[in-house]
Amino acid sequence: MSREMILERLKSATWTQPSPSRTVITTEKGAVAGEVQDFVSKATAAGAQVEEVSSLAEVQTRLMEILKEEQLQKVIINNDETVNQIDWQQLSAETTAEVKSTAQLSGNYRSYVVEADLGVTGCTYALAETGTVVLEHSNDNERLVSHAPNYYICIVKKDQILKDRYVLAEIISSSPTTPTAWTLVTGVSRTADVALQVVLGMHGPRKVTIFVVG
Amino acid sequence: MNLRPEDFQSVAETEVANTAQGDFVVMVAGVFNYLCDTAMTAYGEQSAQEEARAIGAQIRTNSLHNLPELLEEFESNAVRNGIQVLWAADADEACKLVKDLVEKHQVKTITKGKSMISEEIGLNHFLEKETGVKIYEGDLGEFIVQQRGTLPFHIVGPAINLNVQEIASILQEHIDMPYTEDAQEIVSYVRGYLRDKFERADMGITGVNQAIASTGSLILVENEGNIRWVTSAPRVHVALMSIEKVCANYADAFHLLGLLTRNCTGQAITSYVSVLNGPRRNDETDGPEAMYVIIIDNGRSAAYKDPLLKEALRCIRCGRCGIQCPIYLRIGAYPYGWNYPGPMGNVIAPLIMGLDRTRDLYEACTLCGGCQAVCPAGMPHLDLFARYRQMKVTGNKDFGGSRVCIKERTGFKLLTWGMQNPALYKSGVKIARRYINKRSQDGYVTKLSGPMSGWFSCRDFPQIPEKSFRQLWQEGLQKEAAELASLSNASPQAAAQSEEG
């Protein structure tokens, strides 16, 4: 009943005229020179540690070093095409870390993800404009993998980097399927609510590393 | 602290006396203004920044022009995505709808993302009283003011007026935090305290920054990560949105998003932007089993009928106007007596709470236009404030405004008449000068007896200068003419040169 009343009131406005003309927002599609460097510098400025690597094999090497240096015990990974190209069995065997994929966990997923020290995902897109990684969520790409652990690592392929949010808007709008959610992650969770002092790691990961591959 | 807009004058008096807070808020505003100005340069030079703001205003114009159609389109697409859409005519109905959902889903614990509309409808108080459910605010600033029992001080920084010692004491008293003045330690303690609540809550409640009509999606922005928890972990998600939050498509929403964050915290984008399209599907574990959107009117559709009043619905809640406002910066948030302090709230308060109750809010404005100059959504603040003042004088039953008393109406009539007649105005000023200046002290009149006593109860008036602008102007012209005449007498050639110059 309230629905009808509200809509009726809105529709009965007598001033209604056609919408005024609009400025069209233009976007530059495709590769733009300096996109990767923009992404790296913007993501770094937002508090992420960004490493440019030439291949996934190099990511594997760095992951091994990180697992050892940080003494990470529980790792959760998304069932993502890029992430699955890493040899997690080898990483687990050569370190003390237990590694589980969202595909393996099903019923135990929630209890595992909240205890994990590290979450690793790929991404669907990244934005050079802001140093943002764009995550598309599904049962293979659960939301808390990139949010609940203290440490989050994202693997970005260079060809996934878009110029800006307007290009992303066009891609999302013309996509035939709709995921349950998208998350745009830029750097590290933060707050300035204590007397304007910026503190990283409020409710999300305290540390974020992004590997840019290619 | 139970504050009301009616108590504006008395609370403002107390707050003005708190000079330490005032100085701190002015300093904070300076920092934010610098950050926001710097962030806006991403669009380019001044003209490009103005164009970006103009596009923002066009997007809001488009949303307002097509509001009922966009809401219907949003509803139909959201329902197709599995979101249940409910409508509430007012605050009471919105609170009752949430209460019904709490009961239906047997909710015991709720976690919340920062939501101004939930403050507007008084949701926390209602739910705690009516259902006994436990509610935890997830945003650190909101969590602090929830413990303290006060209104948020600013839309972005709800506890920004509190120093670290005050915050430490509040958290020590309410959640047993060991006293520390280290911001990192405070953040760490609250993170740990709330983590368990995020994981176990049955229901998450959030607001909505933008609703996208073409896809039925919700966009929520944040820096802390509380909204990601609140929309990912509980089995039920309830999103509250006022009717004006809808926009046509992603391109519009993302442009507004850029303006919102740049004018709010001075960031090109916040740490997290969640785009939510519906409840979890099939094999997903994260995300709610049931997702609801409650579309809340609360006085807005009545304003929508009026071509000027509907402009009050342009706001995208960046809060940039507040840090320009010389009144807000001096008195802070509490005198306004509700959750949208400063110009952002003053444009809509009379439409929601009525002209009489909010009289001091739209009158506590110098009409300097600082708010309007920076607004990225094209809000005509000054026209709205002038309109509310006019509605107050003439009375307006639709918006809770009784006519002002006969004394005040007559006073305004006399003033209008006098100002339209130069001779009367001149003599009026002469009389007023004698009367006012005789009663002034240190250059100001602070109180008067007689019919004007009420006006002076919360205002000072400077002494009227001995010579009016008109007199000074005339004297200037006469002096110039005399100088020219003397030059002309001394040397006709010099006078001609002076005239040419």
Tab-separated table of N, CA and C in Angstrom, chain B residues 34-106:
chain	number	residue	atom	x	y	z
B	34	TYR	N	41.639	20.580	2.021
B	34	TYR	CA	42.863	20.435	1.232
B	34	TYR	C	42.852	19.094	0.479
B	35	LEU	N	42.505	18.007	1.210
B	35	LEU	CA	42.484	16.677	0.598
B	35	LEU	C	41.469	16.613	-0.548
B	36	CYS	N	40.304	17.198	-0.307
B	36	CYS	CA	39.242	17.151	-1.324
B	36	CYS	C	39.632	17.971	-2.550
B	37	ASP	N	40.184	19.173	-2.312
B	37	ASP	CA	40.612	20.014	-3.442
B	37	ASP	C	41.665	19.286	-4.269
B	38	THR	N	42.611	18.642	-3.570
B	38	THR	CA	43.676	17.913	-4.272
B	38	THR	C	43.079	16.751	-5.063
B	39	ALA	N	42.151	16.022	-4.457
B	39	ALA	CA	41.550	14.866	-5.146
B	39	ALA	C	40.777	15.304	-6.388
B	40	MET	N	40.157	16.469	-6.326
B	40	MET	CA	39.373	16.946	-7.481
B	40	MET	C	40.271	17.287	-8.668
B	41	THR	N	41.560	17.543	-8.406
B	41	THR	CA	42.453	17.882	-9.529
B	41	THR	C	42.660	16.686	-10.464
B	42	ALA	N	42.245	15.495	-10.035
B	42	ALA	CA	42.331	14.329	-10.931
B	42	ALA	C	41.512	14.567	-12.196
B	43	TYR	N	40.491	15.408	-12.106
B	43	TYR	CA	39.684	15.700	-13.303
B	43	TYR	C	40.405	16.679	-14.231
B	44	GLY	N	41.401	17.402	-13.720
B	44	GLY	CA	42.134	18.374	-14.523
B	44	GLY	C	42.062	19.756	-13.903
B	45	GLU	N	42.194	20.770	-14.762
B	45	GLU	CA	42.160	22.165	-14.304
B	45	GLU	C	40.768	22.505	-13.763
B	46	GLN	N	40.655	23.738	-13.264
B	46	GLN	CA	39.404	24.187	-12.659
B	46	GLN	C	38.189	23.940	-13.563
B	47	SER	N	38.352	24.240	-14.859
B	47	SER	CA	37.197	24.100	-15.764
B	47	SER	C	36.780	22.628	-15.872
B	48	ALA	N	37.764	21.714	-15.879
B	48	ALA	CA	37.441	20.285	-15.966
B	48	ALA	C	36.772	19.809	-14.676
B	49	GLN	N	37.210	20.373	-13.553
B	49	GLN	CA	36.569	20.018	-12.278
B	49	GLN	C	35.122	20.497	-12.262
B	50	GLU	N	34.927	21.710	-12.788
B	50	GLU	CA	33.555	22.231	-12.841
B	50	GLU	C	32.688	21.383	-13.756
B	51	GLU	N	33.296	20.899	-14.849
B	51	GLU	CA	32.527	20.054	-15.768
B	51	GLU	C	32.138	18.733	-15.085
B	52	ALA	N	33.098	18.175	-14.314
B	52	ALA	CA	32.802	16.921	-13.599
B	52	ALA	C	31.643	17.134	-12.622
B	53	ARG	N	31.666	18.276	-11.927
B	53	ARG	CA	30.565	18.589	-10.995
B	53	ARG	C	29.264	18.806	-11.769
B	54	ALA	N	29.380	19.469	-12.940
B	54	ALA	CA	28.174	19.728	-13.739
B	54	ALA	C	27.559	18.414	-14.208
B	55	ILE	N	28.412	17.441	-14.568
B	55	ILE	CA	27.875	16.132	-14.983
B	55	ILE	C	27.193	15.456	-13.789
B	56	GLY	N	27.799	15.601	-12.624
B	56	GLY	CA	27.175	15.064	-11.405
B	56	GLY	C	25.795	15.662	-11.202
B	57	ALA	N	25.697	16.971	-11.396
B	57	ALA	CA	24.401	17.649	-11.223
B	57	ALA	C	23.408	17.164	-12.274
B	58	GLN	N	23.888	16.948	-13.501
B	58	GLN	CA	22.994	16.447	-14.561
B	58	GLN	C	22.464	15.050	-14.222
B	59	ILE	N	23.351	14.229	-13.675
B	59	ILE	CA	22.934	12.862	-13.316
B	59	ILE	C	21.832	12.918	-12.256
B	60	ARG	N	22.030	13.824	-11.282
B	60	ARG	CA	21.009	13.949	-10.236
B	60	ARG	C	19.717	14.544	-10.798
B	61	THR	N	19.858	15.484	-11.742
B	61	THR	CA	18.660	16.041	-12.384
B	61	THR	C	17.897	14.934	-13.089
B	62	ASN	N	18.640	14.095	-13.802
B	62	ASN	CA	18.009	12.987	-14.526
B	62	ASN	C	17.285	12.049	-13.553
B	63	SER	N	17.951	11.737	-12.434
B	63	SER	CA	17.320	10.843	-11.454
B	63	SER	C	16.038	11.461	-10.905
B	64	LEU	N	16.080	12.759	-10.606
B	64	LEU	CA	14.902	13.392	-10.020
B	64	LEU	C	13.781	13.532	-11.053
B	65	HIS	N	14.138	13.832	-12.291
B	65	HIS	CA	13.116	13.967	-13.324
B	65	HIS	C	12.386	12.651	-13.563
B	66	ASN	N	13.115	11.564	-13.434
B	66	ASN	CA	12.528	10.252	-13.771
B	66	ASN	C	12.374	9.367	-12.533
B	67	LEU	N	12.241	9.981	-11.378
B	67	LEU	CA	12.297	9.218	-10.124
B	67	LEU	C	11.301	8.048	-10.053
B	68	PRO	N	10.003	8.249	-10.291
B	68	PRO	CA	9.105	7.097	-10.144
B	68	PRO	C	9.431	5.969	-11.123
B	69	GLU	N	9.784	6.334	-12.346
B	69	GLU	CA	10.090	5.308	-13.355
B	69	GLU	C	11.366	4.553	-12.971
B	70	LEU	N	12.377	5.283	-12.484
B	70	LEU	CA	13.628	4.619	-12.096
B	70	LEU	C	13.417	3.697	-10.895
B	71	LEU	N	12.583	4.128	-9.958
B	71	LEU	CA	12.315	3.274	-8.789
B	71	LEU	C	11.602	1.991	-9.223
B	72	GLU	N	10.672	2.116	-10.142
B	72	GLU	CA	9.967	0.916	-10.622
B	72	GLU	C	10.922	-0.008	-11.388
B	73	GLU	N	11.791	0.595	-12.190
B	73	GLU	CA	12.762	-0.216	-12.944
B	73	GLU	C	13.724	-0.929	-11.989
B	74	PHE	N	14.186	-0.173	-10.977
B	74	PHE	CA	15.075	-0.776	-9.984
B	74	PHE	C	14.367	-1.938	-9.285
B	75	GLU	N	13.146	-1.698	-8.868
B	75	GLU	CA	12.406	-2.731	-8.140
B	75	GLU	C	12.262	-3.990	-8.991
B	76	SER	N	11.864	-3.804	-10.244
B	76	SER	CA	11.627	-4.969	-11.081
B	76	SER	C	12.928	-5.765	-11.305
B	77	ASN	N	14.045	-5.080	-11.507
B	77	ASN	CA	15.317	-5.797	-11.713
B	77	ASN	C	15.845	-6.417	-10.421
B	78	ALA	N	15.651	-5.713	-9.310
B	78	ALA	CA	16.102	-6.267	-8.020
B	78	ALA	C	15.318	-7.535	-7.696
B	79	VAL	N	14.015	-7.499	-7.922
B	79	VAL	CA	13.175	-8.678	-7.646
B	79	VAL	C	13.617	-9.837	-8.546
B	80	ARG	N	13.907	-9.518	-9.795
B	80	ARG	CA	14.376	-10.563	-10.721
B	80	ARG	C	15.676	-11.203	-10.201
B	81	ASN	N	16.500	-10.395	-9.515
B	81	ASN	CA	17.765	-10.914	-8.957
B	81	ASN	C	17.572	-11.649	-7.625
B	82	GLY	N	16.344	-11.677	-7.132
B	82	GLY	CA	16.076	-12.385	-5.877
B	82	GLY	C	16.041	-11.501	-4.649
B	83	ILE	N	16.114	-10.177	-4.845
B	83	ILE	CA	16.032	-9.248	-3.705
B	83	ILE	C	14.554	-8.958	-3.431
B	84	GLN	N	14.174	-8.939	-2.164
B	84	GLN	CA	12.793	-8.601	-1.827
B	84	GLN	C	12.719	-7.106	-1.516
B	85	VAL	N	11.853	-6.419	-2.243
B	85	VAL	CA	11.767	-4.961	-2.117
B	85	VAL	C	10.515	-4.579	-1.322
B	86	LEU	N	10.736	-3.811	-0.258
B	86	LEU	CA	9.636	-3.353	0.593
B	86	LEU	C	9.612	-1.822	0.570
B	87	TRP	N	8.455	-1.243	0.815
B	87	TRP	CA	8.321	0.215	0.771
B	87	TRP	C	7.795	0.711	2.109
B	88	ALA	N	8.334	1.826	2.575
B	88	ALA	CA	7.880	2.404	3.849
B	88	ALA	C	7.546	3.879	3.647
B	89	ALA	N	6.350	4.256	4.046
B	89	ALA	CA	5.912	5.650	3.878
B	89	ALA	C	6.632	6.576	4.844
B	90	ASP	N	6.916	6.067	6.050
B	90	ASP	CA	7.558	6.931	7.050
B	90	ASP	C	8.496	6.120	7.944
B	91	ALA	N	9.106	6.814	8.903
B	91	ALA	CA	10.096	6.187	9.778
B	91	ALA	C	9.481	5.038	10.570
B	92	ASP	N	8.267	5.266	11.045
B	92	ASP	CA	7.597	4.277	11.867
B	92	ASP	C	7.393	2.971	11.086
B	93	GLU	N	6.915	3.113	9.857
B	93	GLU	CA	6.668	1.919	9.044
B	93	GLU	C	7.985	1.208	8.708
B	94	ALA	N	9.027	1.986	8.425
B	94	ALA	CA	10.332	1.380	8.103
B	94	ALA	C	10.842	0.563	9.291
B	95	CYS	N	10.748	1.141	10.496
B	95	CYS	CA	11.213	0.428	11.694
B	95	CYS	C	10.399	-0.849	11.908
B	96	LYS	N	9.081	-0.752	11.695
B	96	LYS	CA	8.229	-1.933	11.903
B	96	LYS	C	8.544	-3.029	10.876
B	97	LEU	N	8.863	-2.623	9.655
B	97	LEU	CA	9.229	-3.625	8.634
B	97	LEU	C	10.492	-4.381	9.051
B	98	VAL	N	11.468	-3.634	9.586
B	98	VAL	CA	12.704	-4.300	10.026
B	98	VAL	C	12.395	-5.215	11.211
B	99	LYS	N	11.555	-4.731	12.101
B	99	LYS	CA	11.176	-5.547	13.273
B	99	LYS	C	10.531	-6.866	12.802
B	100	ASP	N	9.634	-6.785	11.821
B	100	ASP	CA	8.999	-7.992	11.289
B	100	ASP	C	10.043	-8.962	10.738
B	101	LEU	N	11.065	-8.407	10.073
B	101	LEU	CA	12.113	-9.267	9.507
B	101	LEU	C	12.952	-9.902	10.613
B	102	VAL	N	13.198	-9.125	11.665
B	102	VAL	CA	13.948	-9.655	12.817
B	102	VAL	C	13.189	-10.851	13.396
B	103	GLU	N	11.886	-10.703	13.521
B	103	GLU	CA	11.079	-11.792	14.093
B	103	GLU	C	10.973	-12.968	13.126
B	104	LYS	N	10.739	-12.654	11.867
B	104	LYS	CA	10.577	-13.716	10.854
B	104	LYS	C	11.823	-14.601	10.768
B	105	HIS	N	12.993	-13.974	10.836
B	105	HIS	CA	14.244	-14.737	10.682
B	105	HIS	C	14.884	-15.089	12.029
B	106	GLN	N	14.143	-14.880	13.101
B	106	GLN	CA	14.605	-15.218	14.451
B	106	GLN	C	16.013	-14.685	14.714
